[in-house]
Short mmCIF file of C-alpha atoms in Angstrom, two decimals:
data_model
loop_
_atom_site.label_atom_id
_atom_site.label_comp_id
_atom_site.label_asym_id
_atom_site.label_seq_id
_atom_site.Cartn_x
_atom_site.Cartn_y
_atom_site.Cartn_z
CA UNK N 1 -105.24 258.01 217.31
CA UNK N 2 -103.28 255.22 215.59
CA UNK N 3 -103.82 255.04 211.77
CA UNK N 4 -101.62 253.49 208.86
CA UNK N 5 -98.80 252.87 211.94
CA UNK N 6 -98.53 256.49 212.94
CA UNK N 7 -100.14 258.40 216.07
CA UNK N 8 -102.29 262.00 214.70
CA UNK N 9 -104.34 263.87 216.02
CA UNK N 10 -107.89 264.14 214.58
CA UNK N 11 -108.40 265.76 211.37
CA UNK N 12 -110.93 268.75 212.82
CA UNK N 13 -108.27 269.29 215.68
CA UNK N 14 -110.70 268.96 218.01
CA UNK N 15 -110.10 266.79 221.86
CA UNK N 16 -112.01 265.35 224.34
CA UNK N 17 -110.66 265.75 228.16
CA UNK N 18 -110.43 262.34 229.99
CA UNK N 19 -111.44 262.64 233.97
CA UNK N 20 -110.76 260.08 236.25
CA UNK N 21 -114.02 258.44 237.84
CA UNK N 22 -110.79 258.20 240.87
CA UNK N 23 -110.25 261.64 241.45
CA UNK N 24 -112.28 264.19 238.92
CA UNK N 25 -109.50 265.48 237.66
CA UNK N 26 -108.41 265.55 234.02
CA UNK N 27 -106.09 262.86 232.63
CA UNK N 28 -105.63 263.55 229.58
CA UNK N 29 -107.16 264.73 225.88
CA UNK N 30 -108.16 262.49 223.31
CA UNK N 31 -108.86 263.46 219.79
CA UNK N 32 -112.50 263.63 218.86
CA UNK N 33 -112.15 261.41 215.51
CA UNK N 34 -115.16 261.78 213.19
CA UNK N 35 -116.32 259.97 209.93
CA UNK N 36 -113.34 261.08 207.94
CA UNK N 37 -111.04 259.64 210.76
CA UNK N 38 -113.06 256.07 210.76
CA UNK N 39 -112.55 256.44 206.44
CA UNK N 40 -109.38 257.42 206.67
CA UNK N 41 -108.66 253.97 209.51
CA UNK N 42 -110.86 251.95 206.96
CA UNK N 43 -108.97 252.59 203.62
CA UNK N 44 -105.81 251.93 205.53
CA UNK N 45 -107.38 248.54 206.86
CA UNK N 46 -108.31 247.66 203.49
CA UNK N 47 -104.63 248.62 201.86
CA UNK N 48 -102.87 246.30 204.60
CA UNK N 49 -105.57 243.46 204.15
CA UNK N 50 -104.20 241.38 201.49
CA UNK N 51 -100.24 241.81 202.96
CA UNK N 52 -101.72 240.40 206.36
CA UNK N 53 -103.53 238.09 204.82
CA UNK N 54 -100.80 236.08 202.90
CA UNK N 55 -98.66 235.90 206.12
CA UNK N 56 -98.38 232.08 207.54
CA UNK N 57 -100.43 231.98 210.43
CA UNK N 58 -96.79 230.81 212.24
CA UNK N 59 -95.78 234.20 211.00
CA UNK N 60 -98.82 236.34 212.60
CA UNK N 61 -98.36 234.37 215.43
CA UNK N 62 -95.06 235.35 216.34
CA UNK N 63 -95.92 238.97 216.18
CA UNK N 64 -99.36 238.43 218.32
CA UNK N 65 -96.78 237.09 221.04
CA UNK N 66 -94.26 240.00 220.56
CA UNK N 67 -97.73 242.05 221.74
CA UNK N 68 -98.05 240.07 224.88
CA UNK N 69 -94.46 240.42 225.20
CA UNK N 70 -94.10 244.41 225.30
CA UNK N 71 -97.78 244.17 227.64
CA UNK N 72 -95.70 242.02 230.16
CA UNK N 73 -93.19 244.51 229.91
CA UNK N 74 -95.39 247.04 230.59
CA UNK N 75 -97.40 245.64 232.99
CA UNK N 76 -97.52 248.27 236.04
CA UNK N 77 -97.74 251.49 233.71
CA UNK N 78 -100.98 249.66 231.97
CA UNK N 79 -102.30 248.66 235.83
CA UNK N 80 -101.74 252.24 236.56
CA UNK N 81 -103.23 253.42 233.96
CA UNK N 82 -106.27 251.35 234.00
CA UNK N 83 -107.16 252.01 237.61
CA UNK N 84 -107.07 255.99 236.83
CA UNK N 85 -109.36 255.77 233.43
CA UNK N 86 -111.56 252.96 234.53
CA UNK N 87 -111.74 253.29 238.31
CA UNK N 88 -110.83 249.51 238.94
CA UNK N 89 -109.08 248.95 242.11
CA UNK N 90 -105.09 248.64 241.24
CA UNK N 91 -104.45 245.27 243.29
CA UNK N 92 -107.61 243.71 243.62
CA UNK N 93 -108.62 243.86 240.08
CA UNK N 94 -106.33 245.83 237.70
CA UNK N 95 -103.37 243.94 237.65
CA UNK N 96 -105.31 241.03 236.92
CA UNK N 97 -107.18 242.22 233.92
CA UNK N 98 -103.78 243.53 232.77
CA UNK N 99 -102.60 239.69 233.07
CA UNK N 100 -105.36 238.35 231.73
CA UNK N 101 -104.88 240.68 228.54
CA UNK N 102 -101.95 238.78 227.75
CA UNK N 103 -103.64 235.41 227.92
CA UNK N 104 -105.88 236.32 225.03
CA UNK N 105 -103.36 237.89 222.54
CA UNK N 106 -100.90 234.22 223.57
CA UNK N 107 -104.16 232.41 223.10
CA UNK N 108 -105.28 233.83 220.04
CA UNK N 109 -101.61 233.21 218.53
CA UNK N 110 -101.66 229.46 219.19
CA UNK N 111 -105.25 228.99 218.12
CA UNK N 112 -104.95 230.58 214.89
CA UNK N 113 -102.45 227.89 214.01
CA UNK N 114 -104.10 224.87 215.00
CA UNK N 115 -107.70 226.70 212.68
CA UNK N 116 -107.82 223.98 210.01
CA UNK N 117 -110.70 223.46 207.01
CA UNK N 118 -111.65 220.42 205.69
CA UNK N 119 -111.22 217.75 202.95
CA UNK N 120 -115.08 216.46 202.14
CA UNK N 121 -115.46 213.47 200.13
CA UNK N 122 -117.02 214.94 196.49
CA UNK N 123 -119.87 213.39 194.50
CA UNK N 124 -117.27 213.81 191.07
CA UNK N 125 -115.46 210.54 189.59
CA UNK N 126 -111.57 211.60 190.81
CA UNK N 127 -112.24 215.39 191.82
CA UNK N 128 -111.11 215.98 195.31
CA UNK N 129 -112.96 218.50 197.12
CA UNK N 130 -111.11 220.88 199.58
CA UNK N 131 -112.58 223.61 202.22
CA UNK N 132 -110.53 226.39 203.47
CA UNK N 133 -110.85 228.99 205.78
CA UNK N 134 -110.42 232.75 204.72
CA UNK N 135 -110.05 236.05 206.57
CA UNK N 136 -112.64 237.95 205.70
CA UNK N 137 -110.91 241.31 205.40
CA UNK N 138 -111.32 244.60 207.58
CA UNK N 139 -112.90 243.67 210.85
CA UNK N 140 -114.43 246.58 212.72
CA UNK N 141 -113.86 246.29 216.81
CA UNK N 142 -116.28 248.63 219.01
CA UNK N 143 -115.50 248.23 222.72
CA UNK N 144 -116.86 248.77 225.76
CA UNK N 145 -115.61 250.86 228.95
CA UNK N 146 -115.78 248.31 232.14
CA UNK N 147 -112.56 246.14 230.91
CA UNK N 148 -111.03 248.02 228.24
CA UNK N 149 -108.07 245.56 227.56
CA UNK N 150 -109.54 242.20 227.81
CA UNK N 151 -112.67 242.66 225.94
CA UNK N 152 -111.16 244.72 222.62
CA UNK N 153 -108.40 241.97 223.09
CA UNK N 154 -110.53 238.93 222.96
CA UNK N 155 -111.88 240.49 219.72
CA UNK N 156 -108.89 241.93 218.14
CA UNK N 157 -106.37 239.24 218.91
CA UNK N 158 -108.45 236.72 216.94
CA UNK N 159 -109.23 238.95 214.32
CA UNK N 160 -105.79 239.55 213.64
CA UNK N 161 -104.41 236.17 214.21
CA UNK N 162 -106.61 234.46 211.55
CA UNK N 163 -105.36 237.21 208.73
CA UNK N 164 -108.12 239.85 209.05
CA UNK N 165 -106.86 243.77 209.55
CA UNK N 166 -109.13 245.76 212.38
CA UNK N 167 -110.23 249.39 212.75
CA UNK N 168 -111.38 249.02 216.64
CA UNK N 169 -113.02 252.40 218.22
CA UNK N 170 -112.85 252.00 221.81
CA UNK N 171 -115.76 253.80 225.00
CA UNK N 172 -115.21 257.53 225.30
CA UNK N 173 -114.74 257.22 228.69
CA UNK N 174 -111.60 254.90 228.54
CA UNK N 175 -109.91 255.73 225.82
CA UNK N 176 -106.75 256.68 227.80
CA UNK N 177 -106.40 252.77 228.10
CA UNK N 178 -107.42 252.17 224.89
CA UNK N 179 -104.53 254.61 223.54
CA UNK N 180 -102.41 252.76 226.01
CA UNK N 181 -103.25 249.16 224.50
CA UNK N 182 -102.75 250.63 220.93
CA UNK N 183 -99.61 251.79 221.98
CA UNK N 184 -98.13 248.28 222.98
CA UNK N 185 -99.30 246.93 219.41
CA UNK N 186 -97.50 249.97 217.65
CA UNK N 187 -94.43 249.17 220.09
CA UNK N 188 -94.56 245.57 218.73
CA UNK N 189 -94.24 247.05 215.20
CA UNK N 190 -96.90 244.97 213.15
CA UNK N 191 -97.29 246.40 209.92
CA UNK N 192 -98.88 249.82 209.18
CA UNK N 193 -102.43 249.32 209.00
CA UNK N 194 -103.18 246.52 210.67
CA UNK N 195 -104.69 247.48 213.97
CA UNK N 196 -106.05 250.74 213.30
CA UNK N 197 -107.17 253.25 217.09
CA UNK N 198 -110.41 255.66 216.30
CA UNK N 199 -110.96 257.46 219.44
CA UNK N 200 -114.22 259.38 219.04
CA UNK N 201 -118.03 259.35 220.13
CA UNK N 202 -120.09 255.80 219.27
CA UNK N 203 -122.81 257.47 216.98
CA UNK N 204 -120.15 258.30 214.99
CA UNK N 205 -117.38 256.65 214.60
CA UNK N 206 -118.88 253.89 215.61
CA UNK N 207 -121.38 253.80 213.18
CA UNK N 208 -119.41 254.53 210.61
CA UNK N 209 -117.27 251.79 210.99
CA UNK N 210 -120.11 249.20 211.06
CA UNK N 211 -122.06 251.06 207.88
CA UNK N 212 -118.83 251.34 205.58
CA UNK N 213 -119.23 249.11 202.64
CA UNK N 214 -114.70 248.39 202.93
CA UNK N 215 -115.34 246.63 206.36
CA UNK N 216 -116.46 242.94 205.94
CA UNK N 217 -117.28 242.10 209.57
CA UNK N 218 -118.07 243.76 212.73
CA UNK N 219 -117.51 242.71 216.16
CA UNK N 220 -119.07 244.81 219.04
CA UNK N 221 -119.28 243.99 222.97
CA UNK N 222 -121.63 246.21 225.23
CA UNK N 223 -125.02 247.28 226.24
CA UNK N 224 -128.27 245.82 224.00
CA UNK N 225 -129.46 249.22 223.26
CA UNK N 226 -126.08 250.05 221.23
CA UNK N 227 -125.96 247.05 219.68
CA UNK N 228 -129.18 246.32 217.63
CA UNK N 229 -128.47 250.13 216.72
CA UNK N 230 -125.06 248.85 215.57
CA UNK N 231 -126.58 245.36 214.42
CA UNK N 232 -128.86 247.40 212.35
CA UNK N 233 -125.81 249.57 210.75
CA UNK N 234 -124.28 246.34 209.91
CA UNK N 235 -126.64 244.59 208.20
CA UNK N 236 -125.36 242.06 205.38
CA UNK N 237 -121.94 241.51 207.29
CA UNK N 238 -120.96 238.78 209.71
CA UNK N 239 -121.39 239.62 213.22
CA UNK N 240 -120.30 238.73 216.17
CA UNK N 241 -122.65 240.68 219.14
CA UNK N 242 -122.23 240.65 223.13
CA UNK N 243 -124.67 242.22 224.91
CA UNK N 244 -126.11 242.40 227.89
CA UNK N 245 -127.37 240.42 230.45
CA UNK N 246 -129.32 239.95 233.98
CA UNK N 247 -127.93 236.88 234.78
CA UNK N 248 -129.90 235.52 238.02
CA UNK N 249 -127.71 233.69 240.93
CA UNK N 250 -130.06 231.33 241.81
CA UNK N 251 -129.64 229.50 245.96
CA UNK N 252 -131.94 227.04 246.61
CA UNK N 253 -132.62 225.24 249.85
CA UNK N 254 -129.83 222.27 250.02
CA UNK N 255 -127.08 225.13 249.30
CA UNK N 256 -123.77 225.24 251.02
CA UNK N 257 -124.53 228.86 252.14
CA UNK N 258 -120.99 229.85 252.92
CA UNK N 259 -120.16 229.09 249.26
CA UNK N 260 -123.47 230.80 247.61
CA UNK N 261 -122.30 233.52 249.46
CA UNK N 262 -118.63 233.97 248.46
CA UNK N 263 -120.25 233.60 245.07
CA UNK N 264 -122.22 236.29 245.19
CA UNK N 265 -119.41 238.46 246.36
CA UNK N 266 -117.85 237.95 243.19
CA UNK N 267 -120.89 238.11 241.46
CA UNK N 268 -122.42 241.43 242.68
CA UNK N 269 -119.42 243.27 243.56
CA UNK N 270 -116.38 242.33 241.01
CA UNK N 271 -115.79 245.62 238.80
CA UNK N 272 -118.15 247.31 241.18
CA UNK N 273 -121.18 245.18 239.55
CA UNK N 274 -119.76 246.78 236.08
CA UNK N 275 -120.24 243.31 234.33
CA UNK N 276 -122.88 241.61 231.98
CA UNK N 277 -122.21 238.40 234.09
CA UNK N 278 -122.90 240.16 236.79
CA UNK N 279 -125.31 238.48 239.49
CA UNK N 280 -128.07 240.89 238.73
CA UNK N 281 -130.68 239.34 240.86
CA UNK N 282 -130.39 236.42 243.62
CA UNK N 283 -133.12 233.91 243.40
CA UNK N 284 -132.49 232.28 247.02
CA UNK N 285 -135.10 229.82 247.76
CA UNK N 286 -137.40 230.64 251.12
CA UNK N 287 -136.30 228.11 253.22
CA UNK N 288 -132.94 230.04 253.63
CA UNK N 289 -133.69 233.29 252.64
CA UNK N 290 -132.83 235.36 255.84
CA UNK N 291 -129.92 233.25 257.21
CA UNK N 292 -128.30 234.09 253.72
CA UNK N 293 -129.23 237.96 253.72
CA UNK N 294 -127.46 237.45 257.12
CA UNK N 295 -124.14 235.92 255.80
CA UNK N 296 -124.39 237.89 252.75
CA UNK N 297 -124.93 241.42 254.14
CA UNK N 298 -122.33 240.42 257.12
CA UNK N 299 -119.79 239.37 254.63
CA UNK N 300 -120.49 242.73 252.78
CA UNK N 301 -119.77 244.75 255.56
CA UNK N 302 -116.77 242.99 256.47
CA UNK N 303 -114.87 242.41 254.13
CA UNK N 304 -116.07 245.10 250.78
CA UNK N 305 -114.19 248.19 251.20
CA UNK N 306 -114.95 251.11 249.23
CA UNK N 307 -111.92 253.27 248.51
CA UNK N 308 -109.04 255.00 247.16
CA UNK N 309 -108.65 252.73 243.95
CA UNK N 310 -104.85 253.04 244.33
CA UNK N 311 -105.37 251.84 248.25
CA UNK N 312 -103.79 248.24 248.60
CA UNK N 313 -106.76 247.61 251.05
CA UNK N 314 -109.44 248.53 248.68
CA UNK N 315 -111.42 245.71 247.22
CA UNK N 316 -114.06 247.65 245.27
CA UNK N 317 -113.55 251.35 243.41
CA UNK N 318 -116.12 254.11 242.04
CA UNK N 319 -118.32 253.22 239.13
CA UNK N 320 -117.03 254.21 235.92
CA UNK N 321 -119.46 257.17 234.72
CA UNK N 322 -122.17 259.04 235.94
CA UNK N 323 -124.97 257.33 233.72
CA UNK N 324 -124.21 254.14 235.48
CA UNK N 325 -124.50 256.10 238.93
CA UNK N 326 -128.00 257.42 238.10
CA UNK N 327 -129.10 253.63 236.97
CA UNK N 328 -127.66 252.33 240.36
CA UNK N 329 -129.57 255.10 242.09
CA UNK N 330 -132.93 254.74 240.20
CA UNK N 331 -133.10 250.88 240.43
CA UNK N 332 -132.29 251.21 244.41
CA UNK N 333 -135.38 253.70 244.87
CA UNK N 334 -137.88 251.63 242.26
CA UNK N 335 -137.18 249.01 244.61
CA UNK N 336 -137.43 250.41 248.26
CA UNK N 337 -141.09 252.20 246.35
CA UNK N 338 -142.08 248.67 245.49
CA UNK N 339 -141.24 247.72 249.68
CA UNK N 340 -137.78 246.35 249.26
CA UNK N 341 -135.35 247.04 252.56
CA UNK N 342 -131.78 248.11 252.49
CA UNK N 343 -129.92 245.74 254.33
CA UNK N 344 -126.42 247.75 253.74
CA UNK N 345 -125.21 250.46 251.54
CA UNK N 346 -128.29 252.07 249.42
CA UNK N 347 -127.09 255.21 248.64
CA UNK N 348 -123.56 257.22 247.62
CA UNK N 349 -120.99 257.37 250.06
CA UNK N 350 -120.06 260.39 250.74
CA UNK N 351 -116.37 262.40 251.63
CA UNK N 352 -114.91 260.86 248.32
CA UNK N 353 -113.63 262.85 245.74
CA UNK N 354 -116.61 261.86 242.93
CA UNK N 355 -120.30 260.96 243.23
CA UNK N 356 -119.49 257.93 241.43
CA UNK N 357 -117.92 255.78 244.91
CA UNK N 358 -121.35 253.61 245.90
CA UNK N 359 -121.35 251.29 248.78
CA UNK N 360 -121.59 247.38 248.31
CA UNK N 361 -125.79 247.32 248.40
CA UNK N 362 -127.72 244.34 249.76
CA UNK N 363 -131.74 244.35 249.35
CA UNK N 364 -134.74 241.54 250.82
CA UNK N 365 -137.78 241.72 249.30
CA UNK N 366 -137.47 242.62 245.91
CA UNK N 367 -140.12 241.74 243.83
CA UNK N 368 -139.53 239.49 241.03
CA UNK N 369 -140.88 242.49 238.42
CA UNK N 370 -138.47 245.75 240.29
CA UNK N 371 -136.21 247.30 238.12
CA UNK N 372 -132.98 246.09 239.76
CA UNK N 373 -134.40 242.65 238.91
CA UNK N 374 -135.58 242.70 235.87
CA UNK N 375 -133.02 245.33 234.03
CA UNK N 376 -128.84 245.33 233.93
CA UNK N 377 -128.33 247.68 236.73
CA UNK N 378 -124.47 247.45 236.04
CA UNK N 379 -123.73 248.29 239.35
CA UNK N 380 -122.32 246.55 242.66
CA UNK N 381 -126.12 245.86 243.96
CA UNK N 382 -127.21 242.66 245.45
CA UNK N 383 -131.08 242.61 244.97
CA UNK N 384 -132.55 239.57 247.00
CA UNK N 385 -135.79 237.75 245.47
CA UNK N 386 -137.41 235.14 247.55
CA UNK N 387 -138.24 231.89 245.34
CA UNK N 388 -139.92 228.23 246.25
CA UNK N 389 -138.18 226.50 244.23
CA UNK N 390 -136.29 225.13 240.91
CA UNK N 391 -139.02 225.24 238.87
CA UNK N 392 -139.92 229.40 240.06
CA UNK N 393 -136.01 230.14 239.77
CA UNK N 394 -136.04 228.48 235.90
CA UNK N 395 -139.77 230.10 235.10
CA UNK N 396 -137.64 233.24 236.10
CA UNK N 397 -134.39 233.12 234.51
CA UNK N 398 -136.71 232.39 231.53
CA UNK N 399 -139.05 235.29 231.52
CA UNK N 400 -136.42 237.48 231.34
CA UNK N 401 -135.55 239.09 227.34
CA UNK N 402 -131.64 238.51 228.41
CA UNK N 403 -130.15 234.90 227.98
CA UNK N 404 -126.31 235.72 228.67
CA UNK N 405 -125.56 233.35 231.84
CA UNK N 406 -127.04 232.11 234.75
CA UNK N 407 -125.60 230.17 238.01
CA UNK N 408 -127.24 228.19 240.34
CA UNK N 409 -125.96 226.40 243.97
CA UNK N 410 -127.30 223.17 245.20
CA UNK N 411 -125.80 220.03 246.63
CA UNK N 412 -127.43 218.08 244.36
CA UNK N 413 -125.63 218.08 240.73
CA UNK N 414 -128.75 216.32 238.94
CA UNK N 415 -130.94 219.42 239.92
CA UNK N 416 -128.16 221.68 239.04
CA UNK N 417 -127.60 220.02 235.46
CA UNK N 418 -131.61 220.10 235.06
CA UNK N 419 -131.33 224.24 235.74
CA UNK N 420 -128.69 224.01 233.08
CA UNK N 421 -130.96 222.38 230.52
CA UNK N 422 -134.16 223.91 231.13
CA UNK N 423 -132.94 227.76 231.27
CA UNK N 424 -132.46 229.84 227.80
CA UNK N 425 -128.80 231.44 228.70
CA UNK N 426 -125.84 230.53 226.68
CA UNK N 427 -123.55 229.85 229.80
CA UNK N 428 -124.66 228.25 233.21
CA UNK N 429 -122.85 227.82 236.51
CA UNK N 430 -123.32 225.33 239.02
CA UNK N 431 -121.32 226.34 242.55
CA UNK N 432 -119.80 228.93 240.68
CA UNK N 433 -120.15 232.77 240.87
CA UNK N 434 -121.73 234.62 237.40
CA UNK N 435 -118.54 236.20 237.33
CA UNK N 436 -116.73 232.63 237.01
CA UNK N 437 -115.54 232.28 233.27
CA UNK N 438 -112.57 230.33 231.39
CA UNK N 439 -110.45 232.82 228.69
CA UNK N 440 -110.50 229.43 226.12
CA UNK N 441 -114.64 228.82 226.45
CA UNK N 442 -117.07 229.80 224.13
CA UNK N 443 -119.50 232.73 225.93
CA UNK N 444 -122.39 234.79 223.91
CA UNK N 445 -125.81 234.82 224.43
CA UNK N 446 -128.87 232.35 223.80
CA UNK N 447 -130.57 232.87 220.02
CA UNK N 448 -133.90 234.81 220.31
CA UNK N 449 -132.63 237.08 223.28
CA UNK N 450 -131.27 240.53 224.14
CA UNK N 451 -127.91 239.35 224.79
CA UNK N 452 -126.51 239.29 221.45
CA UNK N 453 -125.19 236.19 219.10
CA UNK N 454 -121.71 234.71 217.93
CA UNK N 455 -119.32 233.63 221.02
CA UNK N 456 -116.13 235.04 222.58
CA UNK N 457 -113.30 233.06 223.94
CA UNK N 458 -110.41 231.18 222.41
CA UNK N 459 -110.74 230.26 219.22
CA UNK N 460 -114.50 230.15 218.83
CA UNK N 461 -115.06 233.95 217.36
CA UNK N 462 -112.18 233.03 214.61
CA UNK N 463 -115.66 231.44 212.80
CA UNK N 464 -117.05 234.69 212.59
CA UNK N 465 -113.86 236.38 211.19
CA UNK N 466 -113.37 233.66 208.71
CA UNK N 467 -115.28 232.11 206.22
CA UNK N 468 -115.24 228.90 204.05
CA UNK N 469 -114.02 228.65 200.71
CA UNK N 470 -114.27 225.46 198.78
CA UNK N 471 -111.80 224.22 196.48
CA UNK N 472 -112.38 221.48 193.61
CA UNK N 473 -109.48 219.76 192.07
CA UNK N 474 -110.63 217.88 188.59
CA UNK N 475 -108.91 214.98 188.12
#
């Protein structure tokens, strides 16, 4: 772990062994931090707050940037290293999230220097009236596992670059990367304290760090069920919550099918379907239904390939954990029971060196209530639900508890912009895959729904990790 600007080990002793969802075997150890680790993270937070804080935000900047420098720098070792923790395949996907990981720390560097406050006029005969933004102090970061350097960075990297210190404890089952990540930030030197590394398990350290009275905000990114439990441990501090989503894909009849299609590659198969903008169900209107199952379960065939993450020729790599593995399986079955048909893939592959490798899976005839359409299956699973039209596809994106992001294709951009501003998700896509998103756009979920609140993405979430302070100058 990295604490105070030095690397220990747990204070019981005690590790965790890292396995590849690649291979099965071990990578690594990690410690198994506890509460007095996440105390220990949190009163060094708090002791480096105020130094942090007083910096110019020219002055943070430059060190965010020597970050991204020694990531560039290290940019095959953290590929490498994210394929074997996460599973990801190495060219298709991993180098990408490792350049994308240095957008967000270069973004969050410039933003934080353009964050102004305000001068309101005041009500007093020659007071001036003046509102500035503050850090709010120690931020806690809790990450999840299917991109474990963009999504801690797009939390972290604003955190920091606005004057706030962070104790960030990463998913068990990729904290190799994590470690990795911490390392470039202890590489870039930033003063002890600062960006504090908890490895350990969520109920723990996790909850300590949103509970403890010494951390003023809490940022957290993964599934609903963790977060209201760590909404709930955080109550009374700023937020900012990402959660998840079922985000339809909706194709009605005037679609250009070729390009609904290549959407829904991206949508349904992109980190193996390990995304909360995942295309978790596609509405596709009747009048096209089966020539897009066609194109969609022909492209699937063609051109998904299941493999050897480290393979150049592999597009798509195991799923990340067995949990997610059970989910894909149980969601499959609930709806082939509820007389849904397999059009390709449906099952684990087999002759790989995990369970965890499933096949690109295309289902017809899912019913609008099934599991894998209704529920975040979080894996790379195509379930097909037959609609009539715009007003079904909206009457379902809305019935669903989950408002993260919705897309919709149609050749007519009036009944596209009426999806937009009818459904209840807090991002909406028209010709564009789920999984199409912009690093510097604000992205969070719709108030009232399971998908959390506060937004990610350039320099919105630097209002949750600031606050005003007004300022009155008598005259």
């Amino acid at each position: 772990m990295f604490v105070d600007g030095d690397w220990r080990e747990a204070r019981s002793g005690t590790v965790a062994t890292a396995t590849s969802p690649a291979t099965g075997e071990a990578i690594g150890t990690v410690p198994d931090g506890d509460r007095t680790d996440a105390r220990e993270a949190i009163a060094a937070a708090k002791r480096a707050a105020t130094g942090w804080a007083r910096l110019s935000a020219f002055d943070r900047a430059a060190l965010l940037h020597r970050v991204a420098d020694v990531i560039e720098g290290k940019r095959d070792s953290l590929a490498r290293t994210l394929t074997l923790d996460q599973g990801k395949p190495l060219k298709a996907e991993a180098y990408d999230e490792v350049d994308e990981l240095v957008v967000y720390w270069r973004m969050a560097a410039e933003d934080a220097k353009r964050l102004g406050g305000l001068l309101p006029p005041s009500s007093g005969r020659g007071t001036r009236a003046m509102l500035v933004r503050r850090p709010r102090g120690v931020v806690g970061v809790i990450t999840p596992w299917n991109w474990p350097y963009t999504m801690p960075a797009e939390l972290i990297a604003p955190a920091l670059a606005v004057g706030n210190t962070v104790v960030w404890t990463p998913a068990p089952s990729t904290a190799i990367s994590a470690i990795a990540l911490a390392g470039c930030v202890a590489e870039a030197d930033l003063p002890p304290g600062v960006l504090n590394l908890v490895t350990g398990p969520g109920p723990v350290v996790g909850d300590e760090i949103a509970r403890h009275p010494d951390v003023n905000a809490v940022a957290f990114i993964g599934s609903t069920a963790t977060g209201r439990l760590v909404a709930e441990a955080a109550a009374g501090k700023a937020t900012l919550l990402e959660m998840g989503g079922n985000g339809p894909l909706v194709v009605l009849e005037d679609a250009d099918l070729d390009r609904a299609v290549e959407g829904a590659l991206a949508a349904c198969f992109l980190c193996a379907g390990q995304s909360c903008t995942a295309g978790e169900r596609l509405l596709v209107h009747e009048a096209v239904h089966n020539d897009f199952a066609d194109r969609l379960t022909a492209a699937v065939q063609d051109r998904v390939r299941l493999g050897d993450p480290f393979d150049d020729s592999t597009t798509m790599g195991p799923l990340n954990n067995p949990g997610v593995a059970a989910k894909m399986a149980a969601h499959v079955a609930d709806a082939v029971e509820r007389g849904a048909t397999v059009r390709t893939g449906g099952k684990p592959a087999a002759g790989f060196p995990t369970g965890l490798y499933w096949p690109a899976t295309v289902l017809t005839g899912v019913p609008a209530n099934a599991l894998a359409a209704t529920e975040e299956t979080f894996g790379p699973i195509a379930p097909i639900v037959t609609i009539g039209g715009l007003d079904e596809a909206v009457e379902l994106t809305n019935a669903s508890r989950y408002g993260l992001l919705a897309a919709i294709y149609t050749a007519d951009l009036r009944r596209g912009l009426d999806f937009a501003e009818r459904v209840r998700t807090g991002w909406v896509n028209v010709n564009e895959s789920t999984n199409y998103w912009e690093s510097h756009l604000p992205f969070g979920g719709r108030a009232g729904s399971d998908s959390g609140l506060g937004r990610v993405g350039g320099p919105h979430p630097m209002e949750t990790f600031t606050e005003l302070q007004t300022i009155i100058i008598g005259s």
